[in-house]
Coordinates of C-alpha atoms in Angstrom, one line a residue:
X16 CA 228.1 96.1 63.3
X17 CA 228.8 95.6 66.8
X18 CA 229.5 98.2 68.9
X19 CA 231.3 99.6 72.4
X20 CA 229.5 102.5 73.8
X21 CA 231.4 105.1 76.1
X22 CA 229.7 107.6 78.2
X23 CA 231.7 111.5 78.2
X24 CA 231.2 114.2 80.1
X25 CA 232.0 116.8 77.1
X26 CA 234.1 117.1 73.9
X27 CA 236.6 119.8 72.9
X28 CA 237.1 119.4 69.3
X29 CA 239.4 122.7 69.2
X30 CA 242.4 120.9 71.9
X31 CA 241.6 117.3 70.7
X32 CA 240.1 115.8 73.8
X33 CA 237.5 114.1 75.7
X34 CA 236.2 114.9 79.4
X35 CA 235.7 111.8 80.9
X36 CA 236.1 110.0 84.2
X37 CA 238.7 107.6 85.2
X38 CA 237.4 104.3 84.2
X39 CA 236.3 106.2 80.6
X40 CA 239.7 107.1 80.4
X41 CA 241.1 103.5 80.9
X42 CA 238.4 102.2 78.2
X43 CA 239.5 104.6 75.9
X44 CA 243.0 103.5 76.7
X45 CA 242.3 99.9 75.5
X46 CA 240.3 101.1 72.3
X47 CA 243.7 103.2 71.1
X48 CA 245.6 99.9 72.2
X49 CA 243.9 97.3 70.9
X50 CA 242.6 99.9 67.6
X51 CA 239.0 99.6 68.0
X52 CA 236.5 101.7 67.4
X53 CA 234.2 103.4 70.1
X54 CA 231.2 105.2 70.3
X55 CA 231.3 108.4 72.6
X56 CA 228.1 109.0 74.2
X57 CA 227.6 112.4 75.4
X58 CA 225.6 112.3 78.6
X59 CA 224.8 115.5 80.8
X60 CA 223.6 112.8 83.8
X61 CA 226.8 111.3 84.8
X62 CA 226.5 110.3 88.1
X63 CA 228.3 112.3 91.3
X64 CA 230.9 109.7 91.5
X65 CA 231.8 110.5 87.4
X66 CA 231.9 114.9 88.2
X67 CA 234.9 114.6 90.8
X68 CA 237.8 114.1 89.5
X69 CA 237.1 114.9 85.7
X70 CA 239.8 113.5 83.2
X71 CA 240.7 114.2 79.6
X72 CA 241.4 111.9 77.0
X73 CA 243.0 112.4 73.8
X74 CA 241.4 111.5 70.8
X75 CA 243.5 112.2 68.4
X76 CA 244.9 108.4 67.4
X77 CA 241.4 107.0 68.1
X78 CA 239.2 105.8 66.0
X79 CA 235.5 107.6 67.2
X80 CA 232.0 108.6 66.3
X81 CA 229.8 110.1 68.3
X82 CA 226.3 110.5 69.4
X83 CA 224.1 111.9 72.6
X84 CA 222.4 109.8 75.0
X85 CA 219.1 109.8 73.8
X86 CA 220.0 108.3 70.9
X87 CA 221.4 105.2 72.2
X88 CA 219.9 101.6 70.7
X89 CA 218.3 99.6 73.2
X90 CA 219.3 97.2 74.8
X91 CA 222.2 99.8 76.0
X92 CA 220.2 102.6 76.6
X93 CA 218.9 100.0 79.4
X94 CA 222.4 99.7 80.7
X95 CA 225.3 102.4 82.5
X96 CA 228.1 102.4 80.3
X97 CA 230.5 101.1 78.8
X98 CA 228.2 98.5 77.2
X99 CA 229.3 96.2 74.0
X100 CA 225.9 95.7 71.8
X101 CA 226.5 92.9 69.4
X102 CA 225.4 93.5 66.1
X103 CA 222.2 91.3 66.1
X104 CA 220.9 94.3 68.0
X105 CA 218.9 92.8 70.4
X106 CA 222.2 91.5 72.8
X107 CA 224.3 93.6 75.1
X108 CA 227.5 93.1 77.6
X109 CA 227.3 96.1 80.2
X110 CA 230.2 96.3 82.8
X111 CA 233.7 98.2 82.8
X112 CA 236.0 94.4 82.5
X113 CA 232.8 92.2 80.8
X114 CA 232.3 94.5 77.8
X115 CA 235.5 95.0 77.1
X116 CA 236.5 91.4 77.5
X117 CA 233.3 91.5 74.5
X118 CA 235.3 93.9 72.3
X119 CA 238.4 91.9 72.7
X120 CA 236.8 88.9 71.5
X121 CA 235.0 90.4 68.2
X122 CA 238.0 92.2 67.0
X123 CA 240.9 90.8 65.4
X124 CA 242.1 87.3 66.9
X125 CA 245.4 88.3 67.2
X126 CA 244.4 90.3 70.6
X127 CA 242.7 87.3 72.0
X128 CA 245.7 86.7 73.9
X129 CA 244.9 89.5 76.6
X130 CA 242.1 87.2 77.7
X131 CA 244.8 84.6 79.0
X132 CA 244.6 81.3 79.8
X133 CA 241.4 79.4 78.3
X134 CA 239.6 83.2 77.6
X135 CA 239.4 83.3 81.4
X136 CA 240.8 86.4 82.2
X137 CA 238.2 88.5 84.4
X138 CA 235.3 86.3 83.5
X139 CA 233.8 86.5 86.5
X140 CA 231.9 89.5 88.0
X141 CA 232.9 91.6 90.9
X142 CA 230.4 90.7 93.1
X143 CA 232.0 86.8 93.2
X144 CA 235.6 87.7 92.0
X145 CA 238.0 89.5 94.4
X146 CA 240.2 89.9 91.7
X147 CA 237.7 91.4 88.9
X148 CA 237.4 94.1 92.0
X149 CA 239.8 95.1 92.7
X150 CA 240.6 95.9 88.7
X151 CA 237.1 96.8 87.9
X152 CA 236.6 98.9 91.4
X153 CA 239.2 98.9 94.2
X154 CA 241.7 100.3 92.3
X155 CA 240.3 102.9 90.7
X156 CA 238.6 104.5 93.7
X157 CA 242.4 104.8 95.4
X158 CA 243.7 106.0 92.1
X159 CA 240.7 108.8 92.5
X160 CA 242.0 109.2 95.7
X161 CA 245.2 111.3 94.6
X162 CA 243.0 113.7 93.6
X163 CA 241.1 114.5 96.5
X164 CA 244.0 115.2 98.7
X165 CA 244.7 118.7 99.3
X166 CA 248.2 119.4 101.0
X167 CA 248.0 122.2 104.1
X168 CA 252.2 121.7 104.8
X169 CA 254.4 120.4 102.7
X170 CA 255.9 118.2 105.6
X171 CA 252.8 116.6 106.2
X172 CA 253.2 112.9 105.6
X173 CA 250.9 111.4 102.7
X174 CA 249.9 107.8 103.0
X175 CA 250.1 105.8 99.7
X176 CA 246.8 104.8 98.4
X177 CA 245.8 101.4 100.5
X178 CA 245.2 99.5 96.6
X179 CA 248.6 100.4 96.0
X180 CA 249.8 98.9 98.9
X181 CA 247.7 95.3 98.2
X182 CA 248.7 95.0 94.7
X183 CA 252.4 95.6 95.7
X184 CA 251.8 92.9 98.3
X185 CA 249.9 90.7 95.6
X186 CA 253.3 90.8 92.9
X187 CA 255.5 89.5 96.3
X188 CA 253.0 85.9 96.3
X189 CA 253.8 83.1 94.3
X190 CA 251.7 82.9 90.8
X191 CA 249.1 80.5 90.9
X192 CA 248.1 79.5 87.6
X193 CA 246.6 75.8 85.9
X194 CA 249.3 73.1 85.2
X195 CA 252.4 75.1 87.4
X196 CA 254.1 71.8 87.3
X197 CA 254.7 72.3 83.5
X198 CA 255.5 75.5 83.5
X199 CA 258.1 74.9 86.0
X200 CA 261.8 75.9 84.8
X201 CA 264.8 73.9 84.5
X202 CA 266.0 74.7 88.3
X203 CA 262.5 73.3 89.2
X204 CA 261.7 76.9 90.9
X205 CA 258.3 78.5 90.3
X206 CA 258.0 81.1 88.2
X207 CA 258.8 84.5 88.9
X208 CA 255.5 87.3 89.8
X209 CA 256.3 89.2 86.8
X210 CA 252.7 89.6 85.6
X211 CA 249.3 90.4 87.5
X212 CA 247.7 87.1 87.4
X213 CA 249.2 84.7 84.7
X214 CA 252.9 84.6 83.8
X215 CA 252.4 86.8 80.6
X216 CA 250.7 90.1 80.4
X217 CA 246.5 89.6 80.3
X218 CA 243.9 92.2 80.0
X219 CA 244.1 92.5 83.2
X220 CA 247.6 94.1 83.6
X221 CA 246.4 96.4 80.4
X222 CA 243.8 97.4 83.2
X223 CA 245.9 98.1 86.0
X224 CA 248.7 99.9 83.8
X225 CA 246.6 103.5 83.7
X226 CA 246.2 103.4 87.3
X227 CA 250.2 102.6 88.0
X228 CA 251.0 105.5 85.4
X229 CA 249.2 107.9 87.7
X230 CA 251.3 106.6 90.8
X231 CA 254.2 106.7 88.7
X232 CA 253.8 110.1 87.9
X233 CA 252.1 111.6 91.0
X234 CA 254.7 110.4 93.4
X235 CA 258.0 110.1 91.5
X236 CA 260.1 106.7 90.2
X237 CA 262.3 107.5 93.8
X238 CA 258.9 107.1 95.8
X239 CA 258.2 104.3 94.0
X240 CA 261.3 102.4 94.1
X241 CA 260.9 103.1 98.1
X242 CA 257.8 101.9 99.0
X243 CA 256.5 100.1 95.9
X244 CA 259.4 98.6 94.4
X245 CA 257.9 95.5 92.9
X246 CA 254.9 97.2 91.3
X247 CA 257.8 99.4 89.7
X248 CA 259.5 96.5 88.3
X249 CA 255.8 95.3 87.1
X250 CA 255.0 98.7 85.5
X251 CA 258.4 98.8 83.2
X252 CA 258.1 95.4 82.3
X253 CA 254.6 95.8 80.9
X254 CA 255.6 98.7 79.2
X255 CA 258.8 97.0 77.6
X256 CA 256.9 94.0 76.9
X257 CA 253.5 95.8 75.2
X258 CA 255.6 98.2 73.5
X259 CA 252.4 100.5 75.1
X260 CA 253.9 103.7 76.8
X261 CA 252.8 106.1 74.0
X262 CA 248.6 105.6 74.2
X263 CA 249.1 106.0 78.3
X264 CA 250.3 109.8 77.1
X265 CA 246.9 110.1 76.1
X266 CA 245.3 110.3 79.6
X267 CA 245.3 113.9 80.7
X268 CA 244.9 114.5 84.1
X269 CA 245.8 117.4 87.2
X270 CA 249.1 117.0 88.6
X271 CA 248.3 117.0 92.4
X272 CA 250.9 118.4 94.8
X273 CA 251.8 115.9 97.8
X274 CA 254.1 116.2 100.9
X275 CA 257.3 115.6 101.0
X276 CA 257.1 112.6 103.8
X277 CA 254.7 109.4 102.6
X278 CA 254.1 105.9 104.4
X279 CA 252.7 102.9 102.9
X280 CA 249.9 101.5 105.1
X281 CA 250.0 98.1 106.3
X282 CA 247.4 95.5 104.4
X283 CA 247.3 91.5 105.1
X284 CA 249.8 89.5 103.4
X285 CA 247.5 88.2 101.0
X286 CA 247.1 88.1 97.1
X287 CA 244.7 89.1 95.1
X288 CA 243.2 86.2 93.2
X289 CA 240.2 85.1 92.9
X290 CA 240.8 81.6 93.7
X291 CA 243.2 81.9 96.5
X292 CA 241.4 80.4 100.0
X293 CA 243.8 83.0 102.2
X294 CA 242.4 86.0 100.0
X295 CA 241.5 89.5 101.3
X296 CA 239.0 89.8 103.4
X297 CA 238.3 93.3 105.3
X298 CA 235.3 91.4 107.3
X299 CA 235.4 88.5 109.3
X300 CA 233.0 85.7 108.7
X301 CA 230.1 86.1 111.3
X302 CA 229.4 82.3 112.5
X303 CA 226.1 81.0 112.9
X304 CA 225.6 80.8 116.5
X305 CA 223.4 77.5 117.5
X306 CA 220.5 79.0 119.4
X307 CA 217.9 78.7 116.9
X308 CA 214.8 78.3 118.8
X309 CA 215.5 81.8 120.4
X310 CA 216.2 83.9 117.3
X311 CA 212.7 81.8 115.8
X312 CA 210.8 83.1 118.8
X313 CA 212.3 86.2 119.3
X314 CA 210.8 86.7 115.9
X315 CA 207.6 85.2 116.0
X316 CA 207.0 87.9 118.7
X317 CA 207.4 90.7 115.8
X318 CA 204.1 91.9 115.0
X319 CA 204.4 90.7 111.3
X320 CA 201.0 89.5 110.3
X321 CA 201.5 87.1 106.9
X322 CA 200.4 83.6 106.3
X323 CA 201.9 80.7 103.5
X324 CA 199.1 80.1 100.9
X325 CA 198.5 78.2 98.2
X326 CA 199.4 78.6 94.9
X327 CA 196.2 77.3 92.4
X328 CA 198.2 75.7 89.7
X329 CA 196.9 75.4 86.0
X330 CA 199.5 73.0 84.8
X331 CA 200.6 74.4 80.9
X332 CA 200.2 72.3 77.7
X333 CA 204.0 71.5 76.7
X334 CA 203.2 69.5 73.9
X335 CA 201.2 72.7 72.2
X336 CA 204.6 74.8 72.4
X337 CA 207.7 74.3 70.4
X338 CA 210.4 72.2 71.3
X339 CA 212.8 75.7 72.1
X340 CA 210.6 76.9 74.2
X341 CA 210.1 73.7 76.3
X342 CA 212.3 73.6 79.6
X343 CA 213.7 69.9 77.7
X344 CA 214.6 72.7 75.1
X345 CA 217.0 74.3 77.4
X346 CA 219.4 72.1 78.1
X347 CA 218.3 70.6 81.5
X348 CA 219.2 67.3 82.6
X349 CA 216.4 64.3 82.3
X350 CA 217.0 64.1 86.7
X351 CA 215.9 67.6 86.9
X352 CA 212.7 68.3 84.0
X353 CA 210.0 67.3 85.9
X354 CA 211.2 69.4 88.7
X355 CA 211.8 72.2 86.8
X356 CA 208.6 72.3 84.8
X357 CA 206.5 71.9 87.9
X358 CA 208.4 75.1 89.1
X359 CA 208.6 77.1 85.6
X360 CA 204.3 76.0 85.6
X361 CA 204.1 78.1 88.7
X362 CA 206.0 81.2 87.9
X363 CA 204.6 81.2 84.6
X364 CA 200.9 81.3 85.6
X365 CA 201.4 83.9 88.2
X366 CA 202.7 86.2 86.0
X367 CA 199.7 85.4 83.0
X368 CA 197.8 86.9 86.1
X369 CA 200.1 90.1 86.4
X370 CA 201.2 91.1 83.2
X371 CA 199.3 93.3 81.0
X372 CA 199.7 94.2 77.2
X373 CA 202.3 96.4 76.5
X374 CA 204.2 95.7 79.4
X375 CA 208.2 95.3 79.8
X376 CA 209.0 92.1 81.9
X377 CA 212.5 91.4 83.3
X378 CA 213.3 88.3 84.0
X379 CA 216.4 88.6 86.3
X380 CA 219.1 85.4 86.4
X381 CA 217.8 83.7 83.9
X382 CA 219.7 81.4 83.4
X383 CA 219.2 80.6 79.8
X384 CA 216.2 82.1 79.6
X385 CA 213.8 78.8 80.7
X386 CA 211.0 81.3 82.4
X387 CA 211.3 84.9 80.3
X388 CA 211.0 82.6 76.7
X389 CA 208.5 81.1 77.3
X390 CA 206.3 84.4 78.7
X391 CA 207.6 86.2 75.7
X392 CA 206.0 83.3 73.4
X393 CA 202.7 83.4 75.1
X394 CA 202.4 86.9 76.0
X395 CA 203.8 88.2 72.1
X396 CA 202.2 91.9 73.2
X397 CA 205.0 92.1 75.8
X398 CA 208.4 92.9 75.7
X399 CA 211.0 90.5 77.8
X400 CA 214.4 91.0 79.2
X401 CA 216.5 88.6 80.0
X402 CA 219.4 89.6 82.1
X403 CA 222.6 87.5 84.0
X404 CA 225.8 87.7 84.7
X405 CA 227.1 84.3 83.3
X406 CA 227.7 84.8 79.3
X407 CA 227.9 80.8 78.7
X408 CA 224.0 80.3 80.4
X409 CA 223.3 83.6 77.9
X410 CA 224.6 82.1 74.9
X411 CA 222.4 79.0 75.3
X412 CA 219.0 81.8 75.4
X413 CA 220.3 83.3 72.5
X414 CA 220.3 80.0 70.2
X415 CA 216.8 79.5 70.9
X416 CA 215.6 83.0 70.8
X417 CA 217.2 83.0 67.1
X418 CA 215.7 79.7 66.2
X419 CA 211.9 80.5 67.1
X420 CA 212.6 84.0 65.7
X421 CA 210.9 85.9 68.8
X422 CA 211.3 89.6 68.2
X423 CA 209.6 90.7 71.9
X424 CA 213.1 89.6 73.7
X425 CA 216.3 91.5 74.5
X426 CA 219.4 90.1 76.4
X427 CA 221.8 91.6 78.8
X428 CA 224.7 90.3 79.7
X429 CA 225.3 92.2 83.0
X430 CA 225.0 92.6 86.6
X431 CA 221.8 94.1 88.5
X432 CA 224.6 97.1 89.5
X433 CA 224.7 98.5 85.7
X434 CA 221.0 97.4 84.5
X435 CA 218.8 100.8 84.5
X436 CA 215.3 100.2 82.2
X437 CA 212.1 101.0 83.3
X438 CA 210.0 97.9 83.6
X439 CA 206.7 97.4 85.5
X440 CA 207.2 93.2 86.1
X441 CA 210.2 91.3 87.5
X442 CA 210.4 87.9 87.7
X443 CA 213.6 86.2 89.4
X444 CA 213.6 82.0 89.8
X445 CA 215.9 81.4 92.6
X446 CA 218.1 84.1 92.1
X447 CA 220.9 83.3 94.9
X448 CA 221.3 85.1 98.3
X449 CA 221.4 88.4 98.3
X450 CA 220.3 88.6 94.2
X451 CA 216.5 87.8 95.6
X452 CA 217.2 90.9 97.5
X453 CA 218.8 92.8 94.7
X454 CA 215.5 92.1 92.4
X455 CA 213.4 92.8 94.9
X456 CA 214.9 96.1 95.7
X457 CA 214.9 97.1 91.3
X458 CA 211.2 96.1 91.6
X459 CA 210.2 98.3 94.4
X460 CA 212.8 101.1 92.8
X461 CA 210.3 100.7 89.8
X462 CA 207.1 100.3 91.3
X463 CA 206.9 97.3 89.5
X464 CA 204.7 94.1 90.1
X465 CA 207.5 91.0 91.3
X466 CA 207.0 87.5 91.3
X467 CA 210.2 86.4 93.2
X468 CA 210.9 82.3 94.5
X469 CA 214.2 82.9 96.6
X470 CA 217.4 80.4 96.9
X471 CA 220.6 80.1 98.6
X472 CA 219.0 82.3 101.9
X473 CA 222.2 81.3 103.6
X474 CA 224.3 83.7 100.6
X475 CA 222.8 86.6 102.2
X476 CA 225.4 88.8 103.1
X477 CA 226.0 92.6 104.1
X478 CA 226.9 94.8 101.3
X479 CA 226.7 98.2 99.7
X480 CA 223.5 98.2 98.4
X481 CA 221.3 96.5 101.3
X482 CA 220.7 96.6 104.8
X483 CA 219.1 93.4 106.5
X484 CA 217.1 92.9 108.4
X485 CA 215.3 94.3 105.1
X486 CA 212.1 95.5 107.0
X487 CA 211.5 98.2 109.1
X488 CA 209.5 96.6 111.4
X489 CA 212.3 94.0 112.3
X490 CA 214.8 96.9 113.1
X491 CA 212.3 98.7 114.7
X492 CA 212.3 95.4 117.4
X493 CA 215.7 95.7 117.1
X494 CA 216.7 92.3 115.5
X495 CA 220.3 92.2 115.2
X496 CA 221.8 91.6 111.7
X497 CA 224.0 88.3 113.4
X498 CA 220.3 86.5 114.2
X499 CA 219.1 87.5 111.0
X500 CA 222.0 85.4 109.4
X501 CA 221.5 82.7 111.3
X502 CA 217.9 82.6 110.3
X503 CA 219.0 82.8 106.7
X504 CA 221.6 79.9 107.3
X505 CA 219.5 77.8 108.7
X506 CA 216.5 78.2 105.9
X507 CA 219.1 76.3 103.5
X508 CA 218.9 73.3 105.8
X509 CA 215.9 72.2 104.2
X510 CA 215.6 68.6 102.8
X511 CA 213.0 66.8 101.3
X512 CA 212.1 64.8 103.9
X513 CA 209.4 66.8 105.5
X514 CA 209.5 64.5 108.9
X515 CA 213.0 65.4 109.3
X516 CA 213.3 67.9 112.5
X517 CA 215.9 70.3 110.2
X518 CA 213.3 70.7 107.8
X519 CA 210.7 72.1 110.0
X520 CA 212.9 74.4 111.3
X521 CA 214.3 75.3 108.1
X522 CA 210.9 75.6 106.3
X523 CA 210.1 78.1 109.8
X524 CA 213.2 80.3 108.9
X525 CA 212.7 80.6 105.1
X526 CA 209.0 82.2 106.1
X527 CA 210.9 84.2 108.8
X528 CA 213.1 85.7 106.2
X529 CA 210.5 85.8 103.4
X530 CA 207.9 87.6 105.8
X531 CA 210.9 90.1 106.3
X532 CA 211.2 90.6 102.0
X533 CA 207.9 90.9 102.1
X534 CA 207.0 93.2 105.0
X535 CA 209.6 95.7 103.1
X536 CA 207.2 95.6 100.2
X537 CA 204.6 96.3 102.5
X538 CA 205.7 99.2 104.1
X539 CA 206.4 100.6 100.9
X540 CA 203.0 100.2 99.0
X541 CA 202.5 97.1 97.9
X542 CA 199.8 94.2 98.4
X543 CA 202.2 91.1 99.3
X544 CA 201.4 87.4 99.0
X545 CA 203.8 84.6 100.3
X546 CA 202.7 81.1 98.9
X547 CA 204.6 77.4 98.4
X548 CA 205.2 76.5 94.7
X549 CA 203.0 73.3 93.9
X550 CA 203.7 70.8 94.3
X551 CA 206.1 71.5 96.9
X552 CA 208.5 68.6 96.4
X553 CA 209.4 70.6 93.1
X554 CA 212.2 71.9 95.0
X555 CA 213.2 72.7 98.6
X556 CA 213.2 76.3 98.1
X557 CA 209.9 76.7 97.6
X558 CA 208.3 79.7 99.0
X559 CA 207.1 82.2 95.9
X560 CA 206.6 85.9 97.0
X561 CA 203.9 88.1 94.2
X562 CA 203.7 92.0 95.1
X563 CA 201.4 94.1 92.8
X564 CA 201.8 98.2 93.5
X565 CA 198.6 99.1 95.6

C-alpha cells in the first residue's frame, strides 16, 4: 500500500493532538480534507527551523498510524519529510506540494480535480516555479512570522506579513489560464480573480487556505477587510465553495498579541505565476558585461594549478546488454544515440574505476535513468539511486527498472534540497547550472567519490545554498561574483566548430569555472581530475570532473 509519511515533533494521546510545525500542520490539513491516511513519524531531530514556532494538530477526525524514525522504509528514510512511497516499495515523491500532489493522485479520482487544469497544478519545483514558492516556501515563512513578534506597546505599528501583501496584490491581476478566449463570458470580459491560479479552487488554494486562516484570525476580519480586502473575499469564497471551514479548526496554534496600528508594506505590482514574464523578482538580472579577455586573464593570474587530460575510453559492448538497459532503450531520439552513448561510455567507465562492492551510488538528474541502470546492471553488488525532479523522465526509469527486474535500484522523485542518504559515489550527467554545484556540494557533504560532466554554466545563479566563486582561492584574489558570471555565460557559447573564435573562448571559460569546482574539492580533501569526454564532439559540454576522498 502506498503511503504519505509525516514527520512530528511529539504526540499527546490524553488531549488528542499532534506537535508539529506549520507545513506538518497544513499536510495534515489536506489528509482530514481529502480523507487519507497518514503515517506520523516521530522524529526527535527536527531541524531548528521545525522547534520555533511549534503547532498542534488535531487528530481526532484523521485517519493515522504511527511509527518512530528509525523505522522508516527506505527509500524515505533517504528523504526529509513529507514523502509519498508508492507501494512497489522501491519509489518515493519527497517535497511539501510534489508528495502531496502523489497522494492526491492515488486516492480516490473524485479529488483529482485539485490538481487543475491538465494535472498541472504545482508540478513544477520551487527552484524553477515562482508560484510553487511561494505556496511551498514564501508563504509559510511570513505566516511563521506572526509568531516571532513580540509587542513592547500596544501603539506600536505592526507591518502585515510582506507574502500577505503579494498574494493580495496577485488576486488584483488578471487570471491567466490555457484557452481564456473560451472561457470568456457572454459580456466578453475576462474572468473575475476569484481563485489563486485557475478560475476554480486547485490544490493550490487548499494550500494557501491554513495560512489565510492564521491572518484571519491573528489580525481580525476588520484588519483584513482594511488592508487585505481581496484576499478576504478569496478566503470566504474557498470556504463557501469547499464546504472546508471545520478541518481548518483542527490547527491549534498561540494566539499572538499585536498592536493596535498596522501597515501593509509596499511589493511590485506583479502576480505570482509561474509563467507570467513581469513576475517577482527581488534581484535584478546582473548583465554580462563584454570584457571577456580581462576577466579570462584576471584569472589565469590565480595561482590554480590544473590541466585538461584525457579520458582513456574503453568503448562498452551494447549488443551483450539488454535492450532496457541500452541508451536506444530509453527513449532517445535516433539524432541524439550516438551522441549519447559516446557520453554514457565515458561516465560509465570512470565510475567501473571508482566504485567498489557494496557501495551506494547516486545518480543525481537522471533523467530516466540512462547512466544509474545501466551501472546497477553491471555492478549487481551495488546499490543505485536515481533521483530528479521531473516525475514524467522518472516514470520512463521505472518501466524499465520493472521490466529487467533489477532489485539494486531505488527512485526519488525529489529535489537535491529534501534528499539526505548516505552514499559514498555521485554521478550527475549534465545536471544544469547550479545543479552541477548542488551535486558537487552533497558529494563533498558525504565525502563521497563524484564523477560530475557539467551543463548549462550560464544557469549558474546566486542562491541559498552556494556562494560562487566556489573556491577559496578565487575569493581569496578577490574575483567578484559579476566576472564569475560572465565567465559562466560565456562557457555556453560553445559550438562545434572548434575554429570558431567563440569556441576557444568558451572552451577557456568552461576550464575557468571547472578549475574553480574543482579547486573547492581540493581544498577540502580530495584528489581532483578535470578531463574532456572522448570523443569530444559527443557534446559541447564536455569537460568531466572525477574526485576520490584523499
Amino acid at each position: 500500500m502506498s503511503s504519505l509519511f509525516v514527520n512530528i515533533i511529539d504526540l499527546d494521546k490524553t488531549n488528542g493532538h499532534v506537535i508539529c510545525s506549520l507545513q506538518t500542520s497544513i499536510v495534515l490539513f489536506v489528509c482530514q480534507y481529502v480523507k487519507a491516511p497518514v503515517i506520523l513519524v516521530i522524529s526527535k531531530n527536527i531541524e531548528d527551523k521545525d522547534k520555533d514556532n511549534k503547532f498542534k494538530f488535531s487528530i481526532n477526525n484523521l485517519c493515522y498510524s504511527i511509527i518512530l524514525e528509525n523505522d522508516l522504509p527506505r527509500p524515505a528514510s533517504d528523504c526529509l519529510l513529507p514523502v509519498f512511497q508508492s507501494n512497489n516499495g522501491y519509489y518515493c515523491t519527497a517535497g511539501f506540494c510534489s508528495s502531496i500532489r502523489m497522494l492526491i493522485k492515488s486516492i480516490q479520482k473524485n479529488w483529482i480535480w485539485l490538481l487543475g487544469f491538465r494535472q498541472s497544478c504545482l508540478s513544477a519545483c520551487a527552484e524553477v516555479s515562482s508560484w510553487t514558492k511561494y505556496c511551498e516556501v514564501l508563504l509559510q515563512t511570513s505566516t511563521n512570522s506572526f509568531f516571532n513578534y513580540q509587542m513592547s506597546d500596544e501603539n506600536d505599528t505592526y507591518s502585515i506579513p510582506i507574502q500577505l501583501a503579494r498574494f493580495e496584490c496577485h488576486l488584483s491581476q488578471p487570471l491567466q489560464i490555457h484557452n481564456i478566449n473560451k472561457r470568456l463570458n457572454e459580456k466578453s470580459l475576462h474572468p473575475t480573480q476569484r481563485f489563486a491560479d485557475e478560475d476554480n479552487p486547485t490544490l493550490s488554494d487548499v494550500l494557501i487556505l491554513p495560512n489565510i486562516y492564521i491572518a484571519y484570525e491573528l489580525l481580525g476580519e476588520n484588519t483584513m477587510n482594511t488592508f487585505l480586502p481581496l484576499t478576504l473575499k478569496w478566503y470566504k469564497s474557498v470556504l463557501e465553495r469547499l464546504n472546508i471551514s471545520s478541518y481548518l479548526e483542527s490547527i491549534i496554534f498561540d494566539r499572538v498579541k499585536l498592536p493596535k496600528n498596522f501597515i501593509l508594506p509596499e511589493v511590485p505590482f506583479h502576480s505570482l505565476y509561474k509563467c507570467d514574464v513581469r513576475r517577482y523578482n527581488p534581484r535584478a538580472k546582473i548583465y554580462v558585461k563584454q570584457n571577456v579577455q580581462d576577466i579570462i586573464q584576471a584569472f589565469d593570474t590565480i595561482n590554480i594549478n590544473m590541466n585538461l587530460s584525457s579520458n582513456n575510453l574503453c568503448p562498452i559492448d551494447w549488443d551483450k546488454l539488454p535492450y532496457e538497459v541500452r541508451p536506444s532503450g530509453g527513449d532517445i531520439p535516433d539524432k541524439r544515440l550516438i551522441r549519447k552513448t559516446q557520453q554514457l561510455e565515458n561516465l560509465i567507465h570512470s565510475t567501473l574505476n571508482v566504485v567498489k562492492n557494496g557501495d551506494i551510488v547516486v545518480d543525481f538528474c537522471c533523467g530516466s535513468g540512462h547512466l544509474g541502470i545501466v551501472i546497477a546492471y553491471l555492478v549487481p553488488n551495488i546499490t543505485v539511486i536515481l533521483i530528479d525532479n521531473k516525475e514524467e523522465s522518472l516514470r520512463r526509469a521505472r518501466e524499465r527498472v520493472e521490466k529487467l527486474d533489477l532489485k539494486n535500484i531505488m527512485i526519488v522523485h525529489s529535489n537535491l534540497d529534501y534528499f539526505k542518504a548516505n552514499f559514498q559515489v555521485g554521478l550527475c550527467l549534465h545536471g544544469c547550472g547550479v545543479a552541477t554545484d548542488l551535486v558537487l556540494e552533497k558529494c563533498l557533504q558525504q565525502n563521497a567519490a563524484f564523477v560530475v560532466c557539467p551543463c548549462c554554466y550560464g544557469g549558474v545563479q546566486d542562491n541559498h545554498i552556494l556562494e560562487y566563486p566556489r573556491s577559496q582561492a578565487l575569493r581569496k584574489a578577490n574575483f567578484s561574483f559579476e566576472d564569475y558570471l560572465v565567465l559562466c555565460h560565456c562557457a555556453d557559447q560553445t559550438h562545434f566548430d572548434p575554429n570558431c573564435t567563440k569556441t576557444q573562448q568558451g572552451y577557456t571559460c568552461m576550464a575557468a569555472v571547472d578549475k574553480d569546482r574543482a579547486t573547492r574539492a581540493i581544498e577540502v580533501g580530495y584528489n581532483v581530475t578535470l578531463s574532456k569526454l572522448e570523443p569530444p564532439t559527443c557534446t559541447p559540454k564536455n569537460n568531466m570532473l572525477i574526485g576520490i576522498p584523499a
